[in-house]
JSON list of C-alpha atoms and ligand atoms in Angstrom, two decimals:
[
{"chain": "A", "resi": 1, "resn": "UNK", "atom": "CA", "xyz": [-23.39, 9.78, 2.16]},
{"chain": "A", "resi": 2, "resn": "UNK", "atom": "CA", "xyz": [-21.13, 11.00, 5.19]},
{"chain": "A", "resi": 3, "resn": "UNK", "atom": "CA", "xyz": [-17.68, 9.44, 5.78]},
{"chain": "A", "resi": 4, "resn": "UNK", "atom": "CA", "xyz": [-19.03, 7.17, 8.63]},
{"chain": "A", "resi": 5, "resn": "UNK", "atom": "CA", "xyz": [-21.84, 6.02, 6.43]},
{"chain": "A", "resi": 6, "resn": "UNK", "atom": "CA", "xyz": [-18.90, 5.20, 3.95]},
{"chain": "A", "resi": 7, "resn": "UNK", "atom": "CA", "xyz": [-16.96, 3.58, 6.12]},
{"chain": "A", "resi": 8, "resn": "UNK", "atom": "CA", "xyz": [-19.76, 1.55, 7.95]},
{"chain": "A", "resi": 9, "resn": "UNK", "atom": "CA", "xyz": [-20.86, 0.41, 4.54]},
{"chain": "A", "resi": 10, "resn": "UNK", "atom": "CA", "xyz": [-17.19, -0.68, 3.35]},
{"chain": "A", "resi": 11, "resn": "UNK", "atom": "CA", "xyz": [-16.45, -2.98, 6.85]},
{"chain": "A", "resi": 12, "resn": "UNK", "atom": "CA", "xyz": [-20.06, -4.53, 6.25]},
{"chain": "A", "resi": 13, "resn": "UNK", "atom": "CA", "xyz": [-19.11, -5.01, 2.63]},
{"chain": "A", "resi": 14, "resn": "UNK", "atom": "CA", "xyz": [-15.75, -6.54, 2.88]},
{"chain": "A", "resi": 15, "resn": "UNK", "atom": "CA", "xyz": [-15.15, -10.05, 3.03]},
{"chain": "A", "resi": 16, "resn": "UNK", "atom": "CA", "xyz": [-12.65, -11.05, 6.38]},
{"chain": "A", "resi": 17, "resn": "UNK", "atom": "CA", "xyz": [-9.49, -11.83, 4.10]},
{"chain": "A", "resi": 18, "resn": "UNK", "atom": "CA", "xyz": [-9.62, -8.09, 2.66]},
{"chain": "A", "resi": 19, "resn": "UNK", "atom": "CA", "xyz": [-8.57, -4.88, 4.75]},
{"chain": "A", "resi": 20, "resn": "UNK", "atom": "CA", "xyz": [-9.23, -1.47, 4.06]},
{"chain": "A", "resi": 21, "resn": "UNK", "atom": "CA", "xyz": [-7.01, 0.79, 3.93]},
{"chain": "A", "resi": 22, "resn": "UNK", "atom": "CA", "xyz": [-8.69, 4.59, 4.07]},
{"chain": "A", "resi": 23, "resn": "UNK", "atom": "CA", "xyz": [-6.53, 7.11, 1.19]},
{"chain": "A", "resi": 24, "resn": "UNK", "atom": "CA", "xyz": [-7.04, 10.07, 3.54]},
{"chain": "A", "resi": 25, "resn": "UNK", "atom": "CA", "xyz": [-4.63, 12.12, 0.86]},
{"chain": "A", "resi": 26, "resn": "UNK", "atom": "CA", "xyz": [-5.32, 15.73, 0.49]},
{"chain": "A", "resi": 27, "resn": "UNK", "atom": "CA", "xyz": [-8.61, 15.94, 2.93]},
{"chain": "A", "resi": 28, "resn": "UNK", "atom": "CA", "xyz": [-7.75, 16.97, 6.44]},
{"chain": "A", "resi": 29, "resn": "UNK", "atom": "CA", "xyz": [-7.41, 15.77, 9.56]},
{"chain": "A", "resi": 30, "resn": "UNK", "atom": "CA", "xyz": [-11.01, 16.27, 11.06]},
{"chain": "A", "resi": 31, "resn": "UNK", "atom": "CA", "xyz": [-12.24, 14.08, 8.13]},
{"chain": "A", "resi": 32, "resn": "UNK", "atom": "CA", "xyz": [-9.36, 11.53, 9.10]},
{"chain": "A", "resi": 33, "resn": "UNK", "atom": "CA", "xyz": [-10.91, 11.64, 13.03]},
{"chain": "A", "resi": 34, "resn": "UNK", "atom": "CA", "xyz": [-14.19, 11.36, 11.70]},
{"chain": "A", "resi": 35, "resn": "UNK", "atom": "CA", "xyz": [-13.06, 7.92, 9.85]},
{"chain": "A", "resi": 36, "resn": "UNK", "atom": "CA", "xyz": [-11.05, 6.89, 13.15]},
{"chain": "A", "resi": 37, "resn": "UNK", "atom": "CA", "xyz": [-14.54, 7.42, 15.30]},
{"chain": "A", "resi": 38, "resn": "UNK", "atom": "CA", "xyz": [-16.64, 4.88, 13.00]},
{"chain": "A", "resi": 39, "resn": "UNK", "atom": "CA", "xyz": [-13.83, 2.26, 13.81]},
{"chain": "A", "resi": 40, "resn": "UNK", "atom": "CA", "xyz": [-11.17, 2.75, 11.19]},
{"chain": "A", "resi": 41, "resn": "UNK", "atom": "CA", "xyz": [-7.93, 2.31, 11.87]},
{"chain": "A", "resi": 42, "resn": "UNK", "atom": "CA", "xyz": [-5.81, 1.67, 8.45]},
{"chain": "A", "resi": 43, "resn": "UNK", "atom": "CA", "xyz": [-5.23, 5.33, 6.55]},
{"chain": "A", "resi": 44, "resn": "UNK", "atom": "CA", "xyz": [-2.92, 5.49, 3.44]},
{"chain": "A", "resi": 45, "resn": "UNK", "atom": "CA", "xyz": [-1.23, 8.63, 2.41]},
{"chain": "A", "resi": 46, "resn": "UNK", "atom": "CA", "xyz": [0.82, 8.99, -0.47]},
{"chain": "A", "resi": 47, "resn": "UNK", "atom": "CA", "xyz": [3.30, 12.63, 0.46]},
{"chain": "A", "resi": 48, "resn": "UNK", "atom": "CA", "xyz": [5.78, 12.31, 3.81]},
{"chain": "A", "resi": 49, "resn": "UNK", "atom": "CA", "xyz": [4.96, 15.80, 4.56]},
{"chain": "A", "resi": 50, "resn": "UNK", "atom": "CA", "xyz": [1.46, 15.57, 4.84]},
{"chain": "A", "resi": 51, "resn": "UNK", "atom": "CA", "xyz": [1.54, 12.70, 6.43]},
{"chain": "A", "resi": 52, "resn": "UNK", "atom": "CA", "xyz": [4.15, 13.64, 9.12]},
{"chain": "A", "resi": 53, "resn": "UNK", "atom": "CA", "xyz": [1.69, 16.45, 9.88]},
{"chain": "A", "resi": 54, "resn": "UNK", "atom": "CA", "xyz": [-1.46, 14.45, 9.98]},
{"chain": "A", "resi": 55, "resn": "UNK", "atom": "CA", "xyz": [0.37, 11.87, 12.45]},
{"chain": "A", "resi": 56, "resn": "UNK", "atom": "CA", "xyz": [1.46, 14.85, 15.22]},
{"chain": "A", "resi": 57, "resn": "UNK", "atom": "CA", "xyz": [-2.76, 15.66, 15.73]},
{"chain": "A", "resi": 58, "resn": "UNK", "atom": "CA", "xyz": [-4.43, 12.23, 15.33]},
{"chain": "A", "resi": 59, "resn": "UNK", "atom": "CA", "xyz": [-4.56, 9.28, 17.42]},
{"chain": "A", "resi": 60, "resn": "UNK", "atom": "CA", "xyz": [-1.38, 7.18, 18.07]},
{"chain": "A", "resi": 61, "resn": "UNK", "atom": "CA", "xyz": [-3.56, 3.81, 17.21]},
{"chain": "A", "resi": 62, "resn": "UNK", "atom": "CA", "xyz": [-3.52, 4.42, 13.95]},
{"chain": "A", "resi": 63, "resn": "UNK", "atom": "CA", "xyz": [-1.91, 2.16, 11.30]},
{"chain": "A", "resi": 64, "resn": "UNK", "atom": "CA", "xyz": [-0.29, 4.57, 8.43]},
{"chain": "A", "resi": 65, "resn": "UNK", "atom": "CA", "xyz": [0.16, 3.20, 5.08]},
{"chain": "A", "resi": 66, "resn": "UNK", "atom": "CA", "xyz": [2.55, 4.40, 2.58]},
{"chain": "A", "resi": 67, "resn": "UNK", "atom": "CA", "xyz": [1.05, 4.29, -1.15]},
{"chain": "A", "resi": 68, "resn": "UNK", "atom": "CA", "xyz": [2.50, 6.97, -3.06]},
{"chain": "A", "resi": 69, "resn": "UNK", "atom": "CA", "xyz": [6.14, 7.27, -4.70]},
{"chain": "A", "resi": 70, "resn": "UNK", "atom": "CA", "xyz": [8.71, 7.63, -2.09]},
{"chain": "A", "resi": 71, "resn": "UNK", "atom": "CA", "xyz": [11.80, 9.59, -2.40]},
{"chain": "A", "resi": 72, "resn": "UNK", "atom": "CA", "xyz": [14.69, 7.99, -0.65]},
{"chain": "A", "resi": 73, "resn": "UNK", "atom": "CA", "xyz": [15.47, 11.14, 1.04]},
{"chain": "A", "resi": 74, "resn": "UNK", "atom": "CA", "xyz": [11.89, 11.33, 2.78]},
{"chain": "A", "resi": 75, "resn": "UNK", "atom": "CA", "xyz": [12.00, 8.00, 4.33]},
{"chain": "A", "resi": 76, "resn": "UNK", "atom": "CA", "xyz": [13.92, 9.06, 7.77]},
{"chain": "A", "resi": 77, "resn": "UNK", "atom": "CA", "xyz": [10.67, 11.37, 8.35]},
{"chain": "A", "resi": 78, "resn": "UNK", "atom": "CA", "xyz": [8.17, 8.50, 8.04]},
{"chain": "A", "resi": 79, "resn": "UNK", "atom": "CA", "xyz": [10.50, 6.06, 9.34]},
{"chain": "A", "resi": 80, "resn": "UNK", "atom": "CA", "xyz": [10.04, 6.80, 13.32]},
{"chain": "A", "resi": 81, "resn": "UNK", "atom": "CA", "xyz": [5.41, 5.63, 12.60]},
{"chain": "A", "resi": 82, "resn": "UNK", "atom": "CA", "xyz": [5.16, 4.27, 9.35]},
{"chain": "A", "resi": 83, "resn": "UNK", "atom": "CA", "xyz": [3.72, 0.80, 9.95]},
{"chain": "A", "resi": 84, "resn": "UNK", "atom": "CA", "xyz": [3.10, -0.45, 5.92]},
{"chain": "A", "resi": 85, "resn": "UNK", "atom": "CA", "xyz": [4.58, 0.90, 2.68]},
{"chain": "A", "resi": 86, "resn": "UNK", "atom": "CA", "xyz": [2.96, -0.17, -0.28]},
{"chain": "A", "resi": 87, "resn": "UNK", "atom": "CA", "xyz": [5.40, 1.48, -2.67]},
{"chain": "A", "resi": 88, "resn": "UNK", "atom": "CA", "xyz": [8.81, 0.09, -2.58]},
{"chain": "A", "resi": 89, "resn": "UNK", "atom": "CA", "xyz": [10.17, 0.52, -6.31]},
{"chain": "A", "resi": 90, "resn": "UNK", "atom": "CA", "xyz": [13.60, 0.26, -6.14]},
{"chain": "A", "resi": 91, "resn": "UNK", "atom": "CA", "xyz": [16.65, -1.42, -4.45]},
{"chain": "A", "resi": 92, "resn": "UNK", "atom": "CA", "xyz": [17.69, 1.96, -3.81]},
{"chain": "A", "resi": 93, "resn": "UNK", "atom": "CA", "xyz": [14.83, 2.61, -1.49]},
{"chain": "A", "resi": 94, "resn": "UNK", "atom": "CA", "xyz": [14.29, -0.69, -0.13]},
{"chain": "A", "resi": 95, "resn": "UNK", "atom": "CA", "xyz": [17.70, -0.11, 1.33]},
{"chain": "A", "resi": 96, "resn": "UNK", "atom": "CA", "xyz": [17.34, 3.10, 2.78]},
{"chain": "A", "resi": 97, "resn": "UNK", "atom": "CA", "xyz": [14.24, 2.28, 4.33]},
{"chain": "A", "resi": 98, "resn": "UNK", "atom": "CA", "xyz": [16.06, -0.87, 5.90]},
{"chain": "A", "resi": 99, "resn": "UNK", "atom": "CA", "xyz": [18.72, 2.04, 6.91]},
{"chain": "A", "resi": 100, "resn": "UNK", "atom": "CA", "xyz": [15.79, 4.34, 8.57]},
{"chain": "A", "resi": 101, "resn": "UNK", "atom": "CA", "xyz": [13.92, 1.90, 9.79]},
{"chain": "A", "resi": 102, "resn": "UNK", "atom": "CA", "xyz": [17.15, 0.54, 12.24]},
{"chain": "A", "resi": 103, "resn": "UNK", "atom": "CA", "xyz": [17.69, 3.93, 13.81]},
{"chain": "A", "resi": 104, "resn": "UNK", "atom": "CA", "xyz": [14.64, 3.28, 15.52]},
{"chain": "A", "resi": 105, "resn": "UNK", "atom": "CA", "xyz": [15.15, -0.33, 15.84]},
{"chain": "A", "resi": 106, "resn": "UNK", "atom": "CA", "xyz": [11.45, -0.54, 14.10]},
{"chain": "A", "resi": 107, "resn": "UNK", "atom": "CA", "xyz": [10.86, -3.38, 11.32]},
{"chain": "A", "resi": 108, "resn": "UNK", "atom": "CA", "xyz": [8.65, -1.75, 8.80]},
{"chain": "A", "resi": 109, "resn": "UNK", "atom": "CA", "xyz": [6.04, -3.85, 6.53]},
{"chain": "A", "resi": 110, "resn": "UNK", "atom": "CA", "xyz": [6.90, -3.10, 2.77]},
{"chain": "A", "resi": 111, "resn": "UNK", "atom": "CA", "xyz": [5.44, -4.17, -0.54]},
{"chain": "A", "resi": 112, "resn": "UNK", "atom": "CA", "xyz": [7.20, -4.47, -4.00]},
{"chain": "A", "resi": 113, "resn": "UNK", "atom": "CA", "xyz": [5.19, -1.98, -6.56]},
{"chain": "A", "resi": 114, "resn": "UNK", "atom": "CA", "xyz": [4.71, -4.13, -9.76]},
{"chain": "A", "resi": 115, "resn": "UNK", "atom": "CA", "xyz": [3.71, -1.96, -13.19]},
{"chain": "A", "resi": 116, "resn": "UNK", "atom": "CA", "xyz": [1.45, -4.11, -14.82]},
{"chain": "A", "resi": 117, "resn": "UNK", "atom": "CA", "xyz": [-0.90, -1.08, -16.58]},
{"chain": "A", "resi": 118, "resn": "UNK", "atom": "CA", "xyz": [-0.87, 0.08, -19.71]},
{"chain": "A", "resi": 119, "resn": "UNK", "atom": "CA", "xyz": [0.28, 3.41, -18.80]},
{"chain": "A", "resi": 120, "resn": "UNK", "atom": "CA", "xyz": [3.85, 4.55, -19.18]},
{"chain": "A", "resi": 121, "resn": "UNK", "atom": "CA", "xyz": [3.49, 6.28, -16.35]},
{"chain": "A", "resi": 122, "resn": "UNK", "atom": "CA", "xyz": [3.06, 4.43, -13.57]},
{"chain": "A", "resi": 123, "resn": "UNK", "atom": "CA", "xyz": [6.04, 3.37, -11.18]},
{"chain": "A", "resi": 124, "resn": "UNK", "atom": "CA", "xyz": [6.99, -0.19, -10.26]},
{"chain": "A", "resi": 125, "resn": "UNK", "atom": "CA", "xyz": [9.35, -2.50, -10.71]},
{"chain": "A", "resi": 126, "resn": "UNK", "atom": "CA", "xyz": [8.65, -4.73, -14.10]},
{"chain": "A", "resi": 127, "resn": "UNK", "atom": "CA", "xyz": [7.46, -8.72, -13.53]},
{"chain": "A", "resi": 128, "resn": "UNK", "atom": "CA", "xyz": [11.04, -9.54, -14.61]},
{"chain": "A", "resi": 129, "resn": "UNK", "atom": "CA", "xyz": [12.64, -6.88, -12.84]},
{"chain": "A", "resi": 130, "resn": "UNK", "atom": "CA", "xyz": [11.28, -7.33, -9.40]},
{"chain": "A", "resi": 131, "resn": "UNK", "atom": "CA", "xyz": [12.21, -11.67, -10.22]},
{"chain": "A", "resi": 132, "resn": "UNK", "atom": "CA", "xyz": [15.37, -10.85, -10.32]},
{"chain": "A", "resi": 133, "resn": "UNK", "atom": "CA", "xyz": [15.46, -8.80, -7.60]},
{"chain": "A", "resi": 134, "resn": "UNK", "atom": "CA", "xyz": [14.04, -11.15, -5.17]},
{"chain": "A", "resi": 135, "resn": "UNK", "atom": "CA", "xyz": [16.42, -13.81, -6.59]},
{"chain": "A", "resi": 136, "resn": "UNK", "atom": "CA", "xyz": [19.16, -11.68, -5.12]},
{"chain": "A", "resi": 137, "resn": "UNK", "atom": "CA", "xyz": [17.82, -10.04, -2.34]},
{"chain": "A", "resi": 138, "resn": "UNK", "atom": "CA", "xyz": [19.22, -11.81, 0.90]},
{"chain": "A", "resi": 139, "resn": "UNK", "atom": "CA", "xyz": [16.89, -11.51, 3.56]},
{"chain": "A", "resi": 140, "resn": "UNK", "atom": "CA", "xyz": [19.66, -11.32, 6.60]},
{"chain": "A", "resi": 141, "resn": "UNK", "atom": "CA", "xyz": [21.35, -8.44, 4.98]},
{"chain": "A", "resi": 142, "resn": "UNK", "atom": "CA", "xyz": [18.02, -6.19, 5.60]},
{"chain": "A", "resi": 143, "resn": "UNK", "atom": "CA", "xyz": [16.88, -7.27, 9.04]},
{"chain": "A", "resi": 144, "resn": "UNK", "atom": "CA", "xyz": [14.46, -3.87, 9.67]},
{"chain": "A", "resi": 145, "resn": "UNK", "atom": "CA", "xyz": [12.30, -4.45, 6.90]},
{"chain": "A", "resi": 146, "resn": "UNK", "atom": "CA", "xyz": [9.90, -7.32, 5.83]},
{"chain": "A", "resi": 147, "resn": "UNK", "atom": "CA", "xyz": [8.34, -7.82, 2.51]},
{"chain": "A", "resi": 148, "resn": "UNK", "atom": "CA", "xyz": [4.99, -8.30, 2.59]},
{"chain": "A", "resi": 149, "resn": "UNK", "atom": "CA", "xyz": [3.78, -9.25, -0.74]},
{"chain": "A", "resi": 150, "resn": "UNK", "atom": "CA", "xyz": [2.84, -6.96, -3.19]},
{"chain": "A", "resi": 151, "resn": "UNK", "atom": "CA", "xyz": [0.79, -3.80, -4.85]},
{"chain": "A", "resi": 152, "resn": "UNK", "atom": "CA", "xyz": [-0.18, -3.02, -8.18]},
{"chain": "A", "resi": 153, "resn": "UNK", "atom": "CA", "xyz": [-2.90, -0.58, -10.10]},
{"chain": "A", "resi": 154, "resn": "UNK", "atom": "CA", "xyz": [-4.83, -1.34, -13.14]},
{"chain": "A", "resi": 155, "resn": "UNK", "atom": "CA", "xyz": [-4.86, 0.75, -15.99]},
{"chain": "A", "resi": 156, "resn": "UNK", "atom": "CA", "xyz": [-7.40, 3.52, -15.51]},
{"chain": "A", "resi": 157, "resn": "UNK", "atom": "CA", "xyz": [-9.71, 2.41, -18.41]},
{"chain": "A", "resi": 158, "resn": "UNK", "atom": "CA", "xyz": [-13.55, 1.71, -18.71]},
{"chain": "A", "resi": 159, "resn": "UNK", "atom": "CA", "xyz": [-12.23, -1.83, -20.30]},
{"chain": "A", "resi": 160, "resn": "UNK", "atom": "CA", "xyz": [-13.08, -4.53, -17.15]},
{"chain": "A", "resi": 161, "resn": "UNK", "atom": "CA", "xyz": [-11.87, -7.08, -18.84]},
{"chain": "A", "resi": 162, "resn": "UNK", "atom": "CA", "xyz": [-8.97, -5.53, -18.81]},
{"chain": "A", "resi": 163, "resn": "UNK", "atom": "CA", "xyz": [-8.59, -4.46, -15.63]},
{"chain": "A", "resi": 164, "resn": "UNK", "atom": "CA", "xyz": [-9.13, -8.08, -14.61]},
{"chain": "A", "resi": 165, "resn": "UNK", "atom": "CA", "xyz": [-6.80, -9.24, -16.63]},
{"chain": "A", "resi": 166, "resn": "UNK", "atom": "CA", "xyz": [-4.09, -6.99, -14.62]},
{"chain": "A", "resi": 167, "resn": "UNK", "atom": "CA", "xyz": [-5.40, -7.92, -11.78]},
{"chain": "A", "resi": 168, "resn": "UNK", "atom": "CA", "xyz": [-4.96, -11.56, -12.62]},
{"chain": "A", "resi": 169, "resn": "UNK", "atom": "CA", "xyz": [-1.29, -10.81, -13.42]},
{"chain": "A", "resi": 170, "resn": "UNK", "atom": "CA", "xyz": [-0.97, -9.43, -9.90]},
{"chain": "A", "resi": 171, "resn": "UNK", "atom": "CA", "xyz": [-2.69, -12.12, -8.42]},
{"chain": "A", "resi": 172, "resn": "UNK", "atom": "CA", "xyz": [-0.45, -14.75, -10.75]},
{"chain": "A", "resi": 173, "resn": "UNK", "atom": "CA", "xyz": [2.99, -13.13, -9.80]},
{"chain": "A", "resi": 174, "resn": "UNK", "atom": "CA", "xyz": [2.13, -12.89, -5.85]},
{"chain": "A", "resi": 175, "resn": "UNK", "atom": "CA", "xyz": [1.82, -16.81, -5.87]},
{"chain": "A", "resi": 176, "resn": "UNK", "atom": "CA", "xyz": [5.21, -17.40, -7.95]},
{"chain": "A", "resi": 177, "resn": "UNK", "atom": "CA", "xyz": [7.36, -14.87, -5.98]},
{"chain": "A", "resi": 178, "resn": "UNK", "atom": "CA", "xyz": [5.40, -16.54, -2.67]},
{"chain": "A", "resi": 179, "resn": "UNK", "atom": "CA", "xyz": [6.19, -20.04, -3.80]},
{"chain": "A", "resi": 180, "resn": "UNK", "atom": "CA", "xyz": [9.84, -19.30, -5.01]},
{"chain": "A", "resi": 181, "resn": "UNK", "atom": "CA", "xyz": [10.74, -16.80, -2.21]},
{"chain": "A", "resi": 182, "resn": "UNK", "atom": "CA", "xyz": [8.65, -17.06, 0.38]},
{"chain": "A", "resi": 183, "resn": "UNK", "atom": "CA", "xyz": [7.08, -20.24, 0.62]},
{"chain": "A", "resi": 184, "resn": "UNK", "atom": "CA", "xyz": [8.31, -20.78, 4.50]},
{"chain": "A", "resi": 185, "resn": "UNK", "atom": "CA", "xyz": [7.11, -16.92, 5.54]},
{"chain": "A", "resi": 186, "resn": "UNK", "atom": "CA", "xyz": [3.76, -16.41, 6.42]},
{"chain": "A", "resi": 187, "resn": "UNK", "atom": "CA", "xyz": [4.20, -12.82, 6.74]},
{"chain": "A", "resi": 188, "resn": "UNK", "atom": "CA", "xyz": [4.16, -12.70, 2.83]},
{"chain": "A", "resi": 189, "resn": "UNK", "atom": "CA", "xyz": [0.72, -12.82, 2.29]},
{"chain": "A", "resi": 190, "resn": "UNK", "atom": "CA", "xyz": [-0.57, -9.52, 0.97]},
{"chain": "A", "resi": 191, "resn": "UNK", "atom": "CA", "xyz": [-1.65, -8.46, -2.57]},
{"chain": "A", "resi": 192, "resn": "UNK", "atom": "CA", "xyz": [-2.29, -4.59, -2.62]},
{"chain": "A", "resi": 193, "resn": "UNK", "atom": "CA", "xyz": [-4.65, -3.78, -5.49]},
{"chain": "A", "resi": 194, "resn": "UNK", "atom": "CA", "xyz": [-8.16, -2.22, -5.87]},
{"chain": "A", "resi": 195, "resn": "UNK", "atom": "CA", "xyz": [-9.11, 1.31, -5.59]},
{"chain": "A", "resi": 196, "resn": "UNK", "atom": "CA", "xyz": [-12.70, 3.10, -5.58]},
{"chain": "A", "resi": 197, "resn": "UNK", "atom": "CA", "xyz": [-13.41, 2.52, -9.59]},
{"chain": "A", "resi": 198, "resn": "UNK", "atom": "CA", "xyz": [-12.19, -1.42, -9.43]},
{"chain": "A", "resi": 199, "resn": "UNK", "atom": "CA", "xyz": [-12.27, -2.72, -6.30]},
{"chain": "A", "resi": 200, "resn": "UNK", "atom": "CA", "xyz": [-15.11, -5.04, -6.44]},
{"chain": "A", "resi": 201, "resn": "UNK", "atom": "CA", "xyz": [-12.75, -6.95, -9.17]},
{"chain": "A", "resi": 202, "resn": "UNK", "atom": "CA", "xyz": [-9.83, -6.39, -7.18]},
{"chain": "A", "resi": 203, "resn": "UNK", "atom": "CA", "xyz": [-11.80, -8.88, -4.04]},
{"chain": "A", "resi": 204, "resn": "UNK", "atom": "CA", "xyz": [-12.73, -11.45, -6.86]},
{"chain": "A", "resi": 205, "resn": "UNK", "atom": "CA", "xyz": [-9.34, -11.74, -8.29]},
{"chain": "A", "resi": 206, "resn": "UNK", "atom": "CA", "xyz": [-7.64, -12.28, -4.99]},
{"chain": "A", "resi": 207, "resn": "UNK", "atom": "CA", "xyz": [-6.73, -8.34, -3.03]},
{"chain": "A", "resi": 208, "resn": "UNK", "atom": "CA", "xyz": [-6.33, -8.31, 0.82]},
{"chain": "A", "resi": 209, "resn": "UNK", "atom": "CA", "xyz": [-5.81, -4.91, 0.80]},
{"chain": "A", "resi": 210, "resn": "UNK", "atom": "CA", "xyz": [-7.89, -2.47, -1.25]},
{"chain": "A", "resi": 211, "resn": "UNK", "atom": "CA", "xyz": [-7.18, 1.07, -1.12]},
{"chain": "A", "resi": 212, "resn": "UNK", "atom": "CA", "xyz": [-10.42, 3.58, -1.26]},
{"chain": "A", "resi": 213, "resn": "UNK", "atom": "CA", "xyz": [-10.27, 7.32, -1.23]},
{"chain": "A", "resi": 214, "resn": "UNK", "atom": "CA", "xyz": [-12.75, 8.92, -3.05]},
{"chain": "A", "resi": 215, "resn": "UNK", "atom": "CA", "xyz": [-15.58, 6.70, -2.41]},
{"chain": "A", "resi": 216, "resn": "UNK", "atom": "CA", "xyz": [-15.51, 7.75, 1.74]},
{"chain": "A", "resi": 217, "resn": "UNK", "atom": "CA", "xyz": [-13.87, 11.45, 1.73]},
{"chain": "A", "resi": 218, "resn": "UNK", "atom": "CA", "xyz": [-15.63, 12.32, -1.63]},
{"chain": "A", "resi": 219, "resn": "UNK", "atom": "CA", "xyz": [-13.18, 14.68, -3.84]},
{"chain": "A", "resi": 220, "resn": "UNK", "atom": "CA", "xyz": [-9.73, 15.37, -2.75]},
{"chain": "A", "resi": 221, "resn": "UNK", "atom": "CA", "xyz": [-10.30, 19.17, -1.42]},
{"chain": "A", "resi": 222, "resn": "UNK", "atom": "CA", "xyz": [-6.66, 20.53, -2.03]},
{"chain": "B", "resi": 1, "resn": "LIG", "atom": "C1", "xyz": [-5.11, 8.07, -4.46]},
{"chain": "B", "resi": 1, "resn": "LIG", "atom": "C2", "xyz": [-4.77, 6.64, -4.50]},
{"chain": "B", "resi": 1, "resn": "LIG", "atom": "C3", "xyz": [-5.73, 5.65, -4.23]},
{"chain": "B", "resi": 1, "resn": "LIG", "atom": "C4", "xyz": [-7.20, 5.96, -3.96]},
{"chain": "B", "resi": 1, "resn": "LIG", "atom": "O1", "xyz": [-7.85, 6.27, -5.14]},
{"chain": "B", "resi": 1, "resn": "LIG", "atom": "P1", "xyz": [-9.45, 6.51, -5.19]},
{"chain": "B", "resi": 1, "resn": "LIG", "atom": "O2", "xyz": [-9.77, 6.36, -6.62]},
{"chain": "B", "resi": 1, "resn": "LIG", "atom": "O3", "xyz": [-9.69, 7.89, -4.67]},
{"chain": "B", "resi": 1, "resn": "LIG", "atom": "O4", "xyz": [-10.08, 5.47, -4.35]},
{"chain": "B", "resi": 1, "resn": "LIG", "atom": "C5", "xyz": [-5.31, 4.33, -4.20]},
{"chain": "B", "resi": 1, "resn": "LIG", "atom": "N1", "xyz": [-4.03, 3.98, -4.44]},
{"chain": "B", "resi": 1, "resn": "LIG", "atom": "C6", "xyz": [-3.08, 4.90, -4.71]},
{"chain": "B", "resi": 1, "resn": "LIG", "atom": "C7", "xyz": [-1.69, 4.45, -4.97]},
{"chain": "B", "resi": 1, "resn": "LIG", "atom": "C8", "xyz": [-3.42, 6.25, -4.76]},
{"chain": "B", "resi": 1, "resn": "LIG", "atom": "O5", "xyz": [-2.46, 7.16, -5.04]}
]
């Protein structure tokens, strides 16, 4: 199927609540426009660099998301566009993003990255980590950034049950943190989580913002 087919199918598929954001990473920009001219408008890119470059040639009406890991000292480049960023996973960058963000006296959407897989790998603040965080995180003190809600990833396993299971977690934590946090901010009201293998359990456990690359670009070509 081509990328509009793809895309066509994914905004007939998705139920209003969820958005989709398009991971455009590592296919280029003419595959990108061809997205934009079926109607999308939501990419997600996961390196500043490429990013940055993609930005300069496409349309300014696009909404760029950032999922990947973030260093701190790459946040002034995505700073001046960046409308979402789905990776927040430290204090350390929270803050300099707040920093960036007020040199162009933008407020930029963030999300708090949870690890809930099995995988050591994966980045993200722990359940208890990211508690206490948000227990001392005063809200006036960062006035060019708003959290969002949050974004996690499954393990990458055949097991749905366990994948479900994360997602569940996800789900579970987003409605504590919203309830002991944020229960007077309406802004905080979005769960990142579901990619091209799990997103139809990601929608039934509560997403409202999957994130699908392979399944409209096909294979990442560099
Ligand atoms: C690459 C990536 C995706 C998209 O994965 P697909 O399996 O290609 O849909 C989603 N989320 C993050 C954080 C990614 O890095």
């Amino acid at each position: 199927m081509s990328i509009t087919e793809n895309i066509t199918k994914f905004r007939a598929l998705l139920p209003p609540q969820v958005q989709l954001v398009a991971v455009s990473k590592f296919h280029p920009a003419e595959d990108l426009l061809e997205a934009y001219n079926a109607g999308q408008r939501i990419f997600g890119e996961s390196r500043a660099q490429e990013l940055t470059a993609k930005q300069k040639v496409l349309p300014n009406d696009i909404e760029w998301h950032f999922i990947g890991s973030l260093q701190s000292n790459k946040a002034k480049d995505i700073a001046p566009f960046i409308h979402t960023i789905h990776s927040i996973d430290s204090p350390k960058l929270l803050q300099e993003v707040n920093k960036q963000a007020g040199k162009h006296n933008r407020i930029i959407r963030v999300l708090l990255e949870l690890h809930v897989a099995q995988e050591e790998s994966k980045h993200g603040f722990t359940p208890e980590e990211c508690r206490e965080f948000l227990q001392n995180f005063n809200k006036d003190a960062f006035p060019y950034i708003r959290i969002c809600g949050l974004m996690g990833m499954a393990s990458n396993t055949d097991d749905t049950s366990l994948i479900q299971q994360e997602f569940q977690t996800l789900h579970s934590l987003f409605s504590s943190f919203k309830e002991s946090f944020f229960a007077d901010e309406d802004y905080f009201c979005e769960l990142s989580m579901g990619m091209s293998d799990d997103y139809p359990l990601a929608i039934q456990e509560g997403s409202t913002l999957i994130r699908i690359g392979t399944s409209i670009f096909g294979e990442r070509k560099y």
